[in-house]
Short mmCIF file of C-alpha atoms and ligand atoms in Angstrom, two decimals:
data_model
loop_
_atom_site.label_atom_id
_atom_site.label_comp_id
_atom_site.label_asym_id
_atom_site.label_seq_id
_atom_site.Cartn_x
_atom_site.Cartn_y
_atom_site.Cartn_z
CA UNK A 1 20.06 -50.06 -7.99
CA UNK A 2 22.78 -49.89 -5.35
CA UNK A 3 25.22 -52.65 -6.13
CA UNK A 4 25.89 -54.51 -2.94
CA UNK A 5 29.32 -55.86 -2.08
CA UNK A 6 29.46 -59.65 -2.19
CA UNK A 7 29.22 -61.49 1.08
CA UNK A 8 30.39 -65.09 1.04
CA UNK A 9 30.85 -67.66 3.74
CA UNK A 10 32.72 -70.79 4.63
CA UNK A 11 30.43 -72.94 6.76
CA UNK A 12 32.25 -75.99 8.08
CA UNK A 13 30.86 -78.50 10.53
CA UNK A 14 33.26 -79.05 13.41
CA UNK A 15 33.38 -82.82 13.05
CA UNK A 16 37.16 -83.25 13.05
CA UNK A 17 40.01 -81.86 11.02
CA UNK A 18 39.83 -79.39 8.16
CA UNK A 19 39.63 -81.46 4.97
CA UNK A 20 41.78 -80.37 2.07
CA UNK A 21 38.54 -79.91 0.07
CA UNK A 22 37.27 -77.64 2.84
CA UNK A 23 40.39 -75.56 2.53
CA UNK A 24 39.72 -75.19 -1.19
CA UNK A 25 36.14 -74.08 -0.54
CA UNK A 26 37.38 -71.59 2.04
CA UNK A 27 40.09 -70.35 -0.33
CA UNK A 28 37.77 -69.78 -3.29
CA UNK A 29 35.33 -67.90 -1.06
CA UNK A 30 38.20 -65.86 0.37
CA UNK A 31 39.68 -65.05 -3.05
CA UNK A 32 36.31 -63.96 -4.38
CA UNK A 33 35.63 -61.76 -1.34
CA UNK A 34 39.05 -60.11 -1.44
CA UNK A 35 38.91 -59.52 -5.17
CA UNK A 36 35.52 -57.85 -5.02
CA UNK A 37 36.03 -55.92 -1.80
CA UNK A 38 33.37 -58.11 -0.23
CA UNK A 39 33.24 -59.93 3.11
CA UNK A 40 34.37 -63.41 3.98
CA UNK A 41 32.29 -64.88 6.78
CA UNK A 42 33.09 -67.96 8.83
CA UNK A 43 30.05 -69.78 10.20
CA UNK A 44 30.36 -72.85 12.37
CA UNK A 45 27.59 -75.34 11.53
CA UNK A 46 27.42 -77.43 14.66
CA UNK A 47 23.80 -78.54 14.72
CA UNK A 48 24.59 -82.21 14.20
CA UNK A 49 25.30 -82.89 17.85
CA UNK A 50 26.16 -86.55 17.28
CA UNK A 51 29.08 -85.72 14.99
CA UNK A 52 30.49 -82.91 17.07
CA UNK A 53 34.16 -83.19 18.01
CA UNK A 54 35.49 -81.21 20.91
CA UNK A 55 38.07 -78.61 19.93
CA UNK A 56 37.37 -79.07 16.21
CA UNK A 57 36.04 -75.52 15.72
CA UNK A 58 39.08 -73.95 17.39
CA UNK A 59 41.30 -76.17 15.32
CA UNK A 60 39.50 -75.18 12.11
CA UNK A 61 39.96 -71.52 12.90
CA UNK A 62 43.63 -71.98 13.75
CA UNK A 63 44.20 -73.84 10.47
CA UNK A 64 42.45 -71.17 8.41
CA UNK A 65 44.50 -68.47 10.10
CA UNK A 66 47.70 -70.43 9.51
CA UNK A 67 46.82 -70.63 5.82
CA UNK A 68 46.26 -66.87 5.71
CA UNK A 69 42.51 -67.13 5.12
CA UNK A 70 41.54 -64.51 7.65
CA UNK A 71 37.80 -64.09 7.96
CA UNK A 72 36.13 -60.72 8.29
CA UNK A 73 33.31 -61.97 10.49
CA UNK A 74 32.95 -65.14 12.48
CA UNK A 75 33.30 -66.60 15.94
CA UNK A 76 35.45 -64.28 18.00
CA UNK A 77 35.32 -61.63 15.27
CA UNK A 78 31.74 -60.52 15.60
CA UNK A 79 30.19 -58.43 12.85
CA UNK A 80 26.60 -57.27 12.47
CA UNK A 81 25.14 -60.71 11.83
CA UNK A 82 26.27 -62.87 14.73
CA UNK A 83 26.36 -65.10 16.56
CA UNK A 84 28.28 -67.08 13.95
CA UNK A 85 27.98 -70.47 15.62
CA UNK A 86 24.69 -72.16 14.84
CA UNK A 87 24.16 -73.75 18.24
CA UNK A 88 23.92 -70.19 19.58
CA UNK A 89 21.11 -69.34 17.17
CA UNK A 90 18.50 -71.94 18.08
CA UNK A 91 15.73 -69.44 18.89
CA UNK A 92 16.19 -67.88 15.44
CA UNK A 93 15.54 -71.23 13.76
CA UNK A 94 12.45 -72.02 15.80
CA UNK A 95 10.98 -68.57 15.09
CA UNK A 96 11.45 -69.22 11.41
CA UNK A 97 9.98 -72.70 11.56
CA UNK A 98 6.89 -71.26 13.26
CA UNK A 99 6.39 -69.04 10.22
CA UNK A 100 6.64 -72.02 7.89
CA UNK A 101 4.18 -74.03 9.99
CA UNK A 102 1.71 -71.18 9.96
CA UNK A 103 1.79 -71.14 6.15
CA UNK A 104 1.62 -74.95 5.97
CA UNK A 105 5.05 -74.98 4.32
CA UNK A 106 6.20 -77.15 7.21
CA UNK A 107 4.43 -79.53 9.57
CA UNK A 108 4.86 -81.57 12.74
CA UNK A 109 5.52 -85.26 12.26
CA UNK A 110 5.09 -87.77 15.08
CA UNK A 111 5.81 -90.92 13.08
CA UNK A 112 7.80 -93.49 14.97
CA UNK A 113 11.02 -94.98 13.71
CA UNK A 114 9.19 -98.30 13.27
CA UNK A 115 6.59 -96.75 10.99
CA UNK A 116 9.23 -94.95 8.95
CA UNK A 117 11.31 -98.11 8.60
CA UNK A 118 8.28 -100.13 7.51
CA UNK A 119 7.31 -97.45 5.00
CA UNK A 120 10.81 -97.41 3.57
CA UNK A 121 10.92 -101.19 3.27
CA UNK A 122 7.57 -101.24 1.52
CA UNK A 123 8.62 -98.57 -0.96
CA UNK A 124 11.87 -100.38 -1.60
CA UNK A 125 10.12 -103.67 -2.20
CA UNK A 126 7.95 -101.94 -4.80
CA UNK A 127 11.09 -100.50 -6.35
CA UNK A 128 9.96 -96.96 -5.56
CA UNK A 129 11.94 -93.95 -4.39
CA UNK A 130 11.93 -93.82 -0.58
CA UNK A 131 9.98 -90.70 0.34
CA UNK A 132 8.00 -89.79 3.44
CA UNK A 133 4.29 -90.26 2.67
CA UNK A 134 3.10 -87.01 4.30
CA UNK A 135 1.14 -89.08 6.81
CA UNK A 136 1.26 -86.30 9.45
CA UNK A 137 0.56 -83.43 7.07
CA UNK A 138 -3.15 -83.63 7.72
CA UNK A 139 -3.10 -83.70 11.51
CA UNK A 140 -5.39 -81.02 12.91
CA UNK A 141 -4.02 -78.30 15.20
CA UNK A 142 -5.83 -80.05 18.05
CA UNK A 143 -4.18 -83.38 17.33
CA UNK A 144 -0.77 -81.75 17.12
CA UNK A 145 -1.28 -79.90 20.41
CA UNK A 146 -2.42 -83.08 22.14
CA UNK A 147 0.53 -85.12 20.94
CA UNK A 148 2.98 -82.43 22.00
CA UNK A 149 1.27 -82.20 25.42
CA UNK A 150 1.55 -85.97 25.75
CA UNK A 151 5.29 -85.60 25.24
CA UNK A 152 5.41 -87.54 21.98
CA UNK A 153 8.71 -87.02 20.18
CA UNK A 154 8.36 -85.14 16.92
CA UNK A 155 10.24 -83.63 14.04
CA UNK A 156 9.23 -80.76 11.78
CA UNK A 157 9.23 -81.43 8.06
CA UNK A 158 9.28 -79.30 4.95
CA UNK A 159 6.08 -79.68 2.93
CA UNK A 160 7.44 -80.25 -0.55
CA UNK A 161 4.81 -79.67 -3.24
CA UNK A 162 5.37 -82.44 -5.72
CA UNK A 163 5.04 -82.17 -9.47
CA UNK A 164 7.03 -78.96 -9.84
CA UNK A 165 10.42 -78.17 -11.29
CA UNK A 166 13.14 -76.35 -9.36
CA UNK A 167 15.68 -74.56 -11.51
CA UNK A 168 19.06 -73.62 -10.15
CA UNK A 169 21.35 -71.20 -11.95
CA UNK A 170 24.75 -72.37 -10.95
CA UNK A 171 27.64 -70.08 -11.82
CA UNK A 172 29.81 -73.06 -12.74
CA UNK A 173 27.28 -75.58 -14.03
CA UNK A 174 24.70 -73.35 -15.66
CA UNK A 175 21.03 -74.29 -15.24
CA UNK A 176 20.42 -77.45 -13.24
CA UNK A 177 16.84 -78.69 -12.98
CA UNK A 178 15.29 -80.86 -10.30
CA UNK A 179 11.87 -82.52 -10.13
CA UNK A 180 10.19 -81.89 -6.77
CA UNK A 181 8.42 -85.27 -6.97
CA UNK A 182 11.78 -86.80 -6.11
CA UNK A 183 12.40 -84.56 -3.13
CA UNK A 184 11.63 -85.85 0.33
CA UNK A 185 9.77 -83.86 2.96
CA UNK A 186 13.05 -82.96 4.53
CA UNK A 187 13.29 -82.84 8.30
CA UNK A 188 13.94 -79.23 9.31
CA UNK A 189 13.89 -79.59 13.10
CA UNK A 190 15.07 -82.86 14.61
CA UNK A 191 13.61 -84.57 17.65
CA UNK A 192 16.44 -83.13 19.78
CA UNK A 193 15.15 -79.64 18.94
CA UNK A 194 18.16 -78.81 16.78
CA UNK A 195 17.66 -77.71 13.20
CA UNK A 196 19.02 -79.81 10.37
CA UNK A 197 21.78 -78.46 8.17
CA UNK A 198 19.23 -77.50 5.49
CA UNK A 199 17.11 -75.20 7.59
CA UNK A 200 19.93 -73.59 9.52
CA UNK A 201 21.99 -73.09 6.40
CA UNK A 202 19.23 -71.32 4.50
CA UNK A 203 18.09 -69.17 7.41
CA UNK A 204 21.65 -68.11 8.13
CA UNK A 205 22.64 -67.47 4.54
CA UNK A 206 19.64 -65.19 4.32
CA UNK A 207 20.04 -63.41 7.65
CA UNK A 208 23.79 -63.04 7.16
CA UNK A 209 23.06 -61.47 3.76
CA UNK A 210 25.14 -64.01 1.87
CA UNK A 211 25.11 -63.11 -1.82
CA UNK A 212 27.03 -66.11 -3.21
CA UNK A 213 26.91 -69.63 -1.84
CA UNK A 214 30.16 -71.22 -2.99
CA UNK A 215 30.52 -74.81 -1.79
CA UNK A 216 31.45 -78.34 -2.80
CA UNK A 217 29.60 -80.30 -5.45
CA UNK A 218 28.40 -82.80 -2.84
CA UNK A 219 25.88 -80.18 -1.72
CA UNK A 220 24.28 -79.78 -5.13
CA UNK A 221 21.56 -82.42 -4.46
CA UNK A 222 20.57 -80.45 -1.34
CA UNK A 223 20.23 -77.20 -3.23
CA UNK A 224 16.66 -77.74 -4.54
CA UNK A 225 15.50 -78.23 -0.95
CA UNK A 226 17.20 -74.98 -0.10
CA UNK A 227 15.58 -73.19 -3.01
CA UNK A 228 12.16 -74.46 -1.86
CA UNK A 229 12.92 -73.09 1.59
CA UNK A 230 13.92 -69.69 0.20
CA UNK A 231 10.69 -69.64 -1.77
CA UNK A 232 8.60 -70.62 1.27
CA UNK A 233 10.11 -67.78 3.26
CA UNK A 234 9.66 -65.42 0.32
CA UNK A 235 13.38 -64.68 0.23
CA UNK A 236 15.71 -63.99 -2.65
CA UNK A 237 17.89 -66.97 -3.55
CA UNK A 238 21.66 -66.31 -3.45
CA UNK A 239 23.88 -67.12 -6.44
CA UNK A 240 25.19 -70.66 -6.30
CA UNK A 241 28.55 -72.07 -7.32
CA UNK A 242 29.23 -75.76 -6.71
CA UNK A 243 32.91 -76.61 -6.86
CA UNK A 244 34.15 -79.77 -8.58
CA UNK A 245 35.03 -82.87 -6.60
CA UNK A 246 38.62 -83.60 -5.63
CA UNK A 247 39.85 -86.89 -7.07
CA UNK A 248 42.66 -89.32 -6.46
CA UNK A 249 44.97 -89.91 -9.44
CA UNK A 250 42.84 -93.00 -10.29
CA UNK A 251 39.85 -90.59 -10.47
CA UNK A 252 38.14 -92.05 -7.41
CA UNK A 253 36.89 -89.54 -4.85
CA UNK A 254 39.75 -88.18 -2.74
CA UNK A 255 39.75 -90.26 0.36
CA UNK A 256 41.75 -90.95 3.47
CA UNK A 257 42.58 -94.41 2.25
CA UNK A 258 44.79 -93.09 -0.54
CA UNK A 259 46.64 -90.41 1.37
CA UNK A 260 46.32 -87.47 3.66
CA UNK A 261 43.16 -85.40 3.49
CA UNK A 262 43.59 -83.26 6.60
CA UNK A 263 45.24 -79.89 6.14
CA UNK A 264 47.02 -80.43 9.46
CA UNK A 265 48.78 -83.47 8.03
CA UNK A 266 50.27 -81.39 5.24
CA UNK A 267 51.24 -78.72 7.72
CA UNK A 268 52.88 -81.30 9.97
CA UNK A 269 54.78 -82.72 7.01
CA UNK A 270 56.36 -79.32 6.55
CA UNK A 271 54.57 -78.00 3.47
CA UNK A 272 54.75 -74.23 3.25
CA UNK A 273 51.40 -72.53 3.48
CA UNK A 274 52.20 -70.57 0.32
CA UNK A 275 52.74 -73.83 -1.57
CA UNK A 276 49.62 -75.48 -0.21
CA UNK A 277 47.46 -72.46 -1.04
CA UNK A 278 48.98 -72.22 -4.52
CA UNK A 279 48.36 -75.92 -5.11
CA UNK A 280 44.80 -75.89 -3.75
CA UNK A 281 43.92 -72.85 -5.87
CA UNK A 282 44.73 -74.85 -9.00
CA UNK A 283 42.49 -77.75 -8.00
CA UNK A 284 39.61 -76.86 -10.26
CA UNK A 285 40.65 -73.41 -11.43
CA UNK A 286 43.19 -71.93 -13.82
CA UNK A 287 43.64 -68.50 -15.31
CA UNK A 288 43.39 -69.80 -18.88
CA UNK A 289 47.15 -70.09 -19.38
CA UNK A 290 49.68 -72.58 -18.09
CA UNK A 291 50.96 -70.48 -15.23
CA UNK A 292 51.36 -72.50 -12.05
CA UNK A 293 53.29 -70.41 -9.55
CA UNK A 294 51.17 -67.89 -7.64
CA UNK A 295 51.33 -65.94 -4.44
CA UNK A 296 48.11 -65.21 -2.59
CA UNK A 297 47.90 -61.58 -3.79
CA UNK A 298 48.28 -62.76 -7.38
CA UNK A 299 45.55 -65.34 -6.88
CA UNK A 300 43.27 -62.62 -5.54
CA UNK A 301 43.84 -60.66 -8.76
CA UNK A 302 43.54 -63.57 -11.19
CA UNK A 303 40.80 -65.71 -9.66
CA UNK A 304 37.39 -65.88 -11.29
CA UNK A 305 34.39 -68.13 -10.63
CA UNK A 306 33.75 -68.35 -14.39
CA UNK A 307 37.03 -70.16 -14.86
CA UNK A 308 36.28 -72.91 -12.35
CA UNK A 309 35.92 -76.31 -14.04
CA UNK A 310 32.88 -78.53 -13.78
CA UNK A 311 34.81 -81.77 -13.88
CA UNK A 312 36.66 -83.27 -10.93
CA UNK A 313 40.14 -82.03 -10.07
CA UNK A 314 42.90 -84.59 -9.65
CA UNK A 315 45.04 -84.26 -6.56
CA UNK A 316 48.61 -84.60 -7.75
CA UNK A 317 51.02 -84.82 -4.86
CA UNK A 318 54.08 -84.50 -7.10
CA UNK A 319 52.91 -81.09 -8.17
CA UNK A 320 52.47 -80.05 -4.56
CA UNK A 321 56.04 -81.16 -3.80
CA UNK A 322 57.32 -79.26 -6.81
CA UNK A 323 55.44 -76.13 -5.76
CA UNK A 324 56.80 -76.47 -2.26
CA UNK A 325 60.35 -76.48 -3.57
CA UNK A 326 59.59 -73.51 -5.83
CA UNK A 327 58.11 -71.47 -3.00
CA UNK A 328 60.96 -72.42 -0.73
CA UNK A 329 63.54 -71.17 -3.21
CA UNK A 330 61.62 -68.01 -3.83
CA UNK A 331 61.92 -66.99 -0.19
CA UNK A 332 64.64 -64.72 1.11
CA UNK A 333 67.48 -66.35 3.03
CA UNK A 334 66.40 -64.45 6.15
CA UNK A 335 62.87 -65.87 5.91
CA UNK A 336 64.25 -69.36 5.38
CA UNK A 337 66.54 -68.90 8.36
CA UNK A 338 63.51 -67.93 10.45
CA UNK A 339 61.66 -71.06 9.32
CA UNK A 340 64.69 -73.19 10.04
CA UNK A 341 64.95 -71.71 13.53
CA UNK A 342 61.23 -72.53 14.10
CA UNK A 343 61.78 -76.06 12.89
CA UNK A 344 64.78 -76.53 15.18
CA UNK A 345 62.82 -75.17 18.11
CA UNK A 346 59.85 -77.39 17.34
CA UNK A 347 62.02 -80.49 17.23
CA UNK A 348 63.85 -79.75 20.47
CA UNK A 349 67.05 -78.65 18.74
CA UNK A 350 67.41 -75.26 20.43
CA UNK A 351 66.89 -73.11 17.34
CA UNK A 352 67.21 -69.96 19.40
CA UNK A 353 70.77 -70.77 20.39
CA UNK A 354 72.00 -70.16 16.83
CA UNK A 355 73.04 -66.84 15.39
CA UNK A 356 70.99 -65.50 12.50
CA UNK A 357 74.12 -65.23 10.30
CA UNK A 358 74.88 -68.91 10.88
CA UNK A 359 71.35 -70.05 9.97
CA UNK A 360 71.44 -67.86 6.87
CA UNK A 361 74.63 -69.61 5.75
CA UNK A 362 73.07 -73.01 6.40
CA UNK A 363 70.01 -72.25 4.29
CA UNK A 364 72.15 -70.73 1.55
CA UNK A 365 74.10 -73.94 1.21
CA UNK A 366 71.08 -76.23 1.53
CA UNK A 367 68.12 -74.57 -0.17
CA UNK A 368 68.84 -75.99 -3.62
CA UNK A 369 69.18 -79.46 -2.16
CA UNK A 370 65.87 -79.80 -0.30
CA UNK A 371 62.13 -79.49 -0.89
CA UNK A 372 61.30 -78.97 2.77
CA UNK A 373 62.93 -76.95 5.53
CA UNK A 374 62.64 -79.93 7.82
CA UNK A 375 64.97 -81.89 5.55
CA UNK A 376 67.85 -79.59 6.49
CA UNK A 377 68.46 -80.82 10.05
CA UNK A 378 67.75 -84.38 8.91
CA UNK A 379 70.00 -84.41 5.85
CA UNK A 380 72.67 -82.08 7.20
CA UNK A 381 72.63 -82.54 10.95
CA UNK A 382 76.38 -81.81 10.98
CA UNK A 383 75.62 -78.10 10.81
CA UNK A 384 74.21 -78.42 14.33
CA UNK A 385 76.14 -81.25 15.97
CA UNK A 386 79.65 -82.43 15.28
CA UNK A 387 79.82 -85.93 13.84
CA UNK A 388 80.28 -88.78 16.28
CA UNK A 389 80.77 -91.33 13.52
CA UNK A 390 82.28 -91.28 10.05
CA UNK A 391 80.82 -92.98 7.02
CA UNK A 392 82.70 -96.25 6.62
CA UNK A 393 82.90 -96.19 2.83
CA UNK A 394 84.15 -92.62 2.84
CA UNK A 395 86.84 -93.41 5.39
CA UNK A 396 88.10 -96.32 3.36
CA UNK A 397 88.28 -94.21 0.24
CA UNK A 398 89.60 -90.95 1.59
CA UNK A 399 91.52 -91.65 4.77
CA UNK A 400 95.11 -92.61 3.91
CA UNK A 401 98.29 -92.88 5.88
CA UNK A 402 99.40 -89.38 5.02
CA UNK A 403 95.99 -87.86 5.77
CA UNK A 404 96.60 -86.87 9.42
CA UNK A 405 99.80 -85.04 8.46
CA UNK A 406 98.06 -83.23 5.59
CA UNK A 407 95.19 -82.26 7.87
CA UNK A 408 97.58 -80.92 10.46
CA UNK A 409 99.19 -78.83 7.73
CA UNK A 410 95.78 -77.45 6.86
CA UNK A 411 95.05 -76.68 10.50
CA UNK A 412 98.21 -74.59 10.79
CA UNK A 413 97.23 -72.64 7.72
CA UNK A 414 93.73 -72.14 9.12
CA UNK A 415 95.18 -70.91 12.39
CA UNK A 416 97.27 -68.39 10.50
CA UNK A 417 94.26 -67.02 8.62
CA UNK A 418 93.66 -63.52 9.91
CA UNK A 419 90.41 -62.91 8.06
CA UNK A 420 88.57 -66.18 7.69
CA UNK A 421 86.45 -66.15 4.54
CA UNK A 422 85.25 -68.81 2.18
CA UNK A 423 88.03 -67.89 -0.25
CA UNK A 424 90.53 -67.87 2.60
CA UNK A 425 89.54 -71.40 3.64
CA UNK A 426 89.82 -72.60 0.07
CA UNK A 427 93.17 -70.93 -0.65
CA UNK A 428 94.58 -72.36 2.58
CA UNK A 429 93.53 -75.85 1.54
CA UNK A 430 94.89 -75.57 -1.98
CA UNK A 431 98.23 -74.19 -0.84
CA UNK A 432 98.54 -76.94 1.81
CA UNK A 433 98.04 -79.55 -0.91
CA UNK A 434 100.40 -77.80 -3.31
CA UNK A 435 103.18 -77.51 -0.76
CA UNK A 436 102.78 -81.19 0.06
CA UNK A 437 102.90 -82.01 -3.63
CA UNK A 438 99.49 -83.71 -3.69
CA UNK A 439 96.21 -83.00 -5.45
CA UNK A 440 93.60 -80.92 -3.57
CA UNK A 441 91.31 -83.97 -3.51
CA UNK A 442 93.62 -85.64 -1.01
CA UNK A 443 92.52 -82.96 1.45
CA UNK A 444 89.04 -82.06 0.30
CA UNK A 445 87.61 -85.54 0.92
CA UNK A 446 89.06 -86.16 4.39
CA UNK A 447 88.20 -82.61 5.50
CA UNK A 448 84.61 -83.13 4.41
CA UNK A 449 84.49 -86.43 6.23
CA UNK A 450 86.05 -84.93 9.35
CA UNK A 451 83.66 -82.03 9.63
CA UNK A 452 80.45 -83.64 8.41
CA UNK A 453 80.93 -87.38 8.95
CA UNK A 454 79.72 -88.04 5.40
CA UNK A 455 81.22 -87.82 1.96
CA UNK A 456 78.60 -85.78 0.14
CA UNK A 457 76.71 -82.58 0.76
CA UNK A 458 76.87 -78.91 -0.14
CA UNK A 459 80.10 -77.13 -1.09
CA UNK A 460 82.85 -77.94 1.40
CA UNK A 461 83.89 -74.33 1.85
CA UNK A 462 80.27 -73.35 2.42
CA UNK A 463 80.12 -75.80 5.31
CA UNK A 464 83.42 -74.56 6.71
CA UNK A 465 82.30 -70.98 6.35
CA UNK A 466 79.08 -71.75 8.26
CA UNK A 467 80.84 -73.67 11.04
CA UNK A 468 83.64 -71.12 11.37
CA UNK A 469 87.35 -71.54 11.83
CA UNK A 470 87.41 -72.71 15.46
CA UNK A 471 84.74 -75.35 15.08
CA UNK A 472 86.29 -76.63 11.84
CA UNK A 473 89.68 -77.02 13.50
CA UNK A 474 88.10 -78.71 16.49
CA UNK A 475 86.30 -81.22 14.28
CA UNK A 476 89.38 -81.99 12.18
CA UNK A 477 91.42 -82.62 15.33
CA UNK A 478 88.73 -84.82 16.72
CA UNK A 479 88.61 -86.87 13.51
CA UNK A 480 92.37 -87.29 13.48
CA UNK A 481 92.15 -88.64 17.00
CA UNK A 482 89.19 -90.96 16.46
CA UNK A 483 90.24 -92.29 13.09
CA UNK A 484 93.83 -92.83 14.19
CA UNK A 485 92.57 -95.15 16.91
CA UNK A 486 90.49 -97.06 14.40
CA UNK A 487 93.31 -97.72 12.00
N1 LIG B 501 28.14 -77.45 7.00
C1 LIG B 501 28.31 -77.82 5.63
C2 LIG B 501 29.67 -78.51 5.52
O1 LIG B 501 30.07 -79.07 6.47
C3 LIG B 501 28.22 -76.58 4.77
C4 LIG B 501 27.82 -76.80 3.38
C5 LIG B 501 27.52 -75.48 2.72
O2 LIG B 501 28.48 -74.72 2.48
O3 LIG B 501 26.37 -75.16 2.52
O4 LIG B 501 30.35 -78.51 4.56
#
């Protein structure tokens, strides 16, 4: 037998943002495809016209691309099995439903909403499962034709043969059995002519030659209907893997109420994609050891469906923050400088006006002190704008009568420095203090205050080195002027 390369798909409905659980489904599919040399397909499932949100599909694609989950085939990246957007495949679904109708595996149903509601109420009042009663199954071809000609609205239903068992071999859960007597005659084509998720999903998974259907646990109850459809068409059933639910720390289902669930929110908050991917990968999977830090290429090597857990995965934000800091520190200073420049540009702070060497020095002094790049301009804005105010408490503590004279002494030494270096700045300060017969602290604190406006932060000589000699002198002079007026 020729062993075929796996083909997997991520099949989101464009009903809004990309949910963090959706990103995990996409990631696991992607990892599996990359590891096995298979294909990762993106299919947009937009047949529920009522829930459609304009721009959601484009947004989904942009978010996947941002996260590095590049698909091999999908909208705008056509392969041999397109189109990859379901609303462009309507004729394919109706052709397939015709086949089912011919074999009596599906049938037209003209029941009105009133009848269906009454039926449901009756069944409920008897404490029974609410199932369609196959009322329209026995309509003759003539009756069907007449009703269609009369323009009666209709749906097409799957004819579920009750009293059978459907067995699913799930790669994560093992064998799961369902009783067909509890399965409704699922609507396959709705009255608006669009297929339901169930029909379109099965037809497309088959036609797109999907070998493994990897999706969230919430789809497990739908799977027996899908298996019945595969059987009705006479098609081979793909392998199934249903991923565990994502849970809040209190083990309730991850929901908007308890925090962010949209990938975009995490992106906007400044999480690195590497950290988010690393974190998401561990929501339901581990390699069997306690390793937590992974890059994408390492995940591709280590991932395995067999090691996905059955039980729900708790979403622990602290771990995500920790991973973000770890990934941040693992980056080169040049990469961090690039991210800082992007952040400055995005927040209207003219990132492009800064020299690379300056930004590198900023990130070198700040990277151990932050978890997010965006904290740098917030916590250390003095790198980018000279202080207009000085922290009151710091001034009271550090600014003494002899401070202006000491600072002026330091300025002359700075001016005399031929090769300004970090060591040079430090030696100049220490010798100024020594010559004045005072401790270095009498200069260190006011200099920090003068150039940053605050009394804590990264190493003083790191800040001076980043700002440069001229700017440092300018700021010290300005502080002498402003604080002299105050006193
Ligand atoms: N369109 C479904 C969703 O929105 C796809 C489920 C599946 O992967 O079969 O998640």
